[in-house]
Amino acid sequence: MDSNVRSLDEAKAQLLSLLEQQEEFTPALYRDLALYLQVLRDGLLHSVQQACFHLATQVVPERYNQLPPERRETFQRRLQSLVKRSCSLLTVEQVMGLAAQQARKQESRQLQEQQKILQTMLEGREAADEPAPLEASPEPQSVNLSLDLPLAAELFDSGVPGLPSLSQQQRPSEETTPPQESAPPEGELELLQSLFTMASETLSAAAPDSSDEEDDGETSGGSPFASASVEVTRSQLPKDPLLQVRWWVHFDRALRRRLRNLSHAINVEMMRVGLAQGLLPLNLLDAVLDGQVEALPAPANVLRMTLPLSLNPVAPASDPTEVLTLLLRSGDLEFEQPRLRTCRQRLEQRRRTLRTMAKRYRTWQRRVSALEAEQQWFQDSAPPQDPAADRT
């Protein structure tokens, strides 16, 4: 028992030591993330102009030459305005604010999907409980082969030579009452109803939070987070190293979404002036960023892919269309900017250190839980002391 207490104290001391190291690690990580975003803001306009330059001069140079000077100047000013607006949102606080919005939307979507599944299961159970409709007799055909008697049996009851009366010969199956249909098990139905009620209550409780949120100003379309993710996606870094790892994942996703929104806004502007071959949907851009759709080799921040359809009504529909559009990606931005690439390398070192600390913290957490359970077990299984024996 004493050894268990000592081991538990040592494990708790290790957890406290890791938390102290984490407190020293957190400010440095926050500074590196803020520095990465600052360097990204400084070089974002140049990267956008380089990608647009390639699309305007190498893909549709004739169209760009036909634009009047006023239209070209307006397009350049519009690009600068969009980048400036996006740069104001590229801070740690703003990025994590977007991450919190994504977490709330994803959680609300998951609750709605669960509610739909439960509703479908309940409707399927109710449909199974209803008696099946009688099958309609087949339509008379020219030839109908059947083993049934051609006339009803009651017609032969009055007396036909060689045919016994059916009223005198009752079958055993007619004497016994027909078995009643077994009722559906109420346990499963009650379980589904309880789950459905719980999902409805949870969804109604989360509805006010999701209705008060504001969408991202640049998001033009729709976008796995658990309920605890909403607590993780705060602007301040959590003290727990395990939560810090999840916080960083949400940060990367929100930053990618911010760059995707800017790319879509720029593509819309290029579409207006006729410098874009087509406007790809947001879910297709997300699929490219997730690696679900393969992209062809292209310059930095330019997406080149082949679509199995033609965007030109003159061309035959069977010919695939190669589309080039702008898509800002962190990897391409870091490839063009050496300072940003250096910041990324420093962040990756921080990430490896954080993962090591999180792994050690998880190990010691499990150790503490096991030792506390052992201590509780020993206390519960200890034999009760006899007061009379103590007095003697």
mmCIF file with all atom_site columns, N, CA and C in Angstrom, residues 35-47 83 87 90 337 339-340:
data_model
loop_
_atom_site.group_PDB
_atom_site.id
_atom_site.type_symbol
_atom_site.label_atom_id
_atom_site.label_alt_id
_atom_site.label_comp_id
_atom_site.label_asym_id
_atom_site.label_entity_id
_atom_site.label_seq_id
_atom_site.pdbx_PDB_ins_code
_atom_site.Cartn_x
_atom_site.Cartn_y
_atom_site.Cartn_z
_atom_site.occupancy
_atom_site.B_iso_or_equiv
_atom_site.pdbx_formal_charge
_atom_site.auth_seq_id
_atom_site.auth_comp_id
_atom_site.auth_asym_id
_atom_site.auth_atom_id
_atom_site.pdbx_PDB_model_num
ATOM 1  N N  . LEU A 1 35  ? 4.549  35.190 -35.758 1.00 0.00 ? 35  LEU A N  1
ATOM 2  C CA . LEU A 1 35  ? 5.569  35.597 -36.725 1.00 0.00 ? 35  LEU A CA 1
ATOM 3  C C  . LEU A 1 35  ? 5.300  34.979 -38.095 1.00 0.00 ? 35  LEU A C  1
ATOM 4  N N  . TYR A 1 36  ? 4.859  33.740 -38.115 1.00 0.00 ? 36  TYR A N  1
ATOM 5  C CA . TYR A 1 36  ? 4.536  33.087 -39.390 1.00 0.00 ? 36  TYR A CA 1
ATOM 6  C C  . TYR A 1 36  ? 3.429  33.847 -40.117 1.00 0.00 ? 36  TYR A C  1
ATOM 7  N N  . LEU A 1 37  ? 2.403  34.235 -39.387 1.00 0.00 ? 37  LEU A N  1
ATOM 8  C CA . LEU A 1 37  ? 1.303  34.974 -40.010 1.00 0.00 ? 37  LEU A CA 1
ATOM 9  C C  . LEU A 1 37  ? 1.739  36.362 -40.455 1.00 0.00 ? 37  LEU A C  1
ATOM 10 N N  . GLN A 1 38  ? 2.642  36.984 -39.713 1.00 0.00 ? 38  GLN A N  1
ATOM 11 C CA . GLN A 1 38  ? 3.132  38.306 -40.121 1.00 0.00 ? 38  GLN A CA 1
ATOM 12 C C  . GLN A 1 38  ? 3.915  38.228 -41.426 1.00 0.00 ? 38  GLN A C  1
ATOM 13 N N  . VAL A 1 39  ? 4.797  37.250 -41.536 1.00 0.00 ? 39  VAL A N  1
ATOM 14 C CA . VAL A 1 39  ? 5.546  37.075 -42.783 1.00 0.00 ? 39  VAL A CA 1
ATOM 15 C C  . VAL A 1 39  ? 4.606  36.708 -43.921 1.00 0.00 ? 39  VAL A C  1
ATOM 16 N N  . LEU A 1 40  ? 3.588  35.934 -43.616 1.00 0.00 ? 40  LEU A N  1
ATOM 17 C CA . LEU A 1 40  ? 2.611  35.579 -44.642 1.00 0.00 ? 40  LEU A CA 1
ATOM 18 C C  . LEU A 1 40  ? 1.864  36.809 -45.138 1.00 0.00 ? 40  LEU A C  1
ATOM 19 N N  . ARG A 1 41  ? 1.487  37.682 -44.244 1.00 0.00 ? 41  ARG A N  1
ATOM 20 C CA . ARG A 1 41  ? 0.796  38.913 -44.651 1.00 0.00 ? 41  ARG A CA 1
ATOM 21 C C  . ARG A 1 41  ? 1.693  39.803 -45.496 1.00 0.00 ? 41  ARG A C  1
ATOM 22 N N  . ASP A 1 42  ? 2.986  39.863 -45.154 1.00 0.00 ? 42  ASP A N  1
ATOM 23 C CA . ASP A 1 42  ? 3.896  40.735 -45.905 1.00 0.00 ? 42  ASP A CA 1
ATOM 24 C C  . ASP A 1 42  ? 4.073  40.290 -47.352 1.00 0.00 ? 42  ASP A C  1
ATOM 25 N N  . GLY A 1 43  ? 4.090  39.013 -47.603 1.00 0.00 ? 43  GLY A N  1
ATOM 26 C CA . GLY A 1 43  ? 4.343  38.535 -48.964 1.00 0.00 ? 43  GLY A CA 1
ATOM 27 C C  . GLY A 1 43  ? 3.119  38.027 -49.695 1.00 0.00 ? 43  GLY A C  1
ATOM 28 N N  . LEU A 1 44  ? 1.939  38.191 -49.101 1.00 0.00 ? 44  LEU A N  1
ATOM 29 C CA . LEU A 1 44  ? 0.739  37.624 -49.726 1.00 0.00 ? 44  LEU A CA 1
ATOM 30 C C  . LEU A 1 44  ? 0.374  38.353 -51.015 1.00 0.00 ? 44  LEU A C  1
ATOM 31 N N  . LEU A 1 45  ? 0.456  39.674 -51.023 1.00 0.00 ? 45  LEU A N  1
ATOM 32 C CA . LEU A 1 45  ? 0.078  40.429 -52.222 1.00 0.00 ? 45  LEU A CA 1
ATOM 33 C C  . LEU A 1 45  ? 0.973  40.073 -53.400 1.00 0.00 ? 45  LEU A C  1
ATOM 34 N N  . HIS A 1 46  ? 2.273  39.960 -53.159 1.00 0.00 ? 46  HIS A N  1
ATOM 35 C CA . HIS A 1 46  ? 3.194  39.614 -54.240 1.00 0.00 ? 46  HIS A CA 1
ATOM 36 C C  . HIS A 1 46  ? 2.878  38.227 -54.806 1.00 0.00 ? 46  HIS A C  1
ATOM 37 N N  . SER A 1 47  ? 2.566  37.274 -53.929 1.00 0.00 ? 47  SER A N  1
ATOM 38 C CA . SER A 1 47  ? 2.245  35.924 -54.411 1.00 0.00 ? 47  SER A CA 1
ATOM 39 C C  . SER A 1 47  ? 0.965  35.926 -55.227 1.00 0.00 ? 47  SER A C  1
ATOM 40 N N  . VAL A 1 83  ? -6.793 41.457 -50.892 1.00 0.00 ? 83  VAL A N  1
ATOM 41 C CA . VAL A 1 83  ? -5.655 40.968 -50.107 1.00 0.00 ? 83  VAL A CA 1
ATOM 42 C C  . VAL A 1 83  ? -5.535 41.729 -48.795 1.00 0.00 ? 83  VAL A C  1
ATOM 43 N N  . CYS A 1 87  ? -5.685 40.113 -45.152 1.00 0.00 ? 87  CYS A N  1
ATOM 44 C CA . CYS A 1 87  ? -4.550 40.231 -44.227 1.00 0.00 ? 87  CYS A CA 1
ATOM 45 C C  . CYS A 1 87  ? -5.010 40.685 -42.837 1.00 0.00 ? 87  CYS A C  1
ATOM 46 N N  . LEU A 1 90  ? -5.771 37.645 -40.925 1.00 0.00 ? 90  LEU A N  1
ATOM 47 C CA . LEU A 1 90  ? -4.702 36.661 -40.744 1.00 0.00 ? 90  LEU A CA 1
ATOM 48 C C  . LEU A 1 90  ? -3.923 36.968 -39.474 1.00 0.00 ? 90  LEU A C  1
ATOM 49 N N  . GLN A 1 337 ? 8.576  32.133 -50.745 1.00 0.00 ? 337 GLN A N  1
ATOM 50 C CA . GLN A 1 337 ? 9.110  33.079 -49.763 1.00 0.00 ? 337 GLN A CA 1
ATOM 51 C C  . GLN A 1 337 ? 10.073 32.350 -48.823 1.00 0.00 ? 337 GLN A C  1
ATOM 52 N N  . ARG A 1 339 ? 11.711 33.458 -46.221 1.00 0.00 ? 339 ARG A N  1
ATOM 53 C CA . ARG A 1 339 ? 11.458 33.781 -44.816 1.00 0.00 ? 339 ARG A CA 1
ATOM 54 C C  . ARG A 1 339 ? 10.292 32.963 -44.260 1.00 0.00 ? 339 ARG A C  1
ATOM 55 N N  . LEU A 1 340 ? 9.259  32.827 -45.068 1.00 0.00 ? 340 LEU A N  1
ATOM 56 C CA . LEU A 1 340 ? 8.111  32.037 -44.622 1.00 0.00 ? 340 LEU A CA 1
ATOM 57 C C  . LEU A 1 340 ? 8.484  30.565 -44.489 1.00 0.00 ? 340 LEU A C  1
#
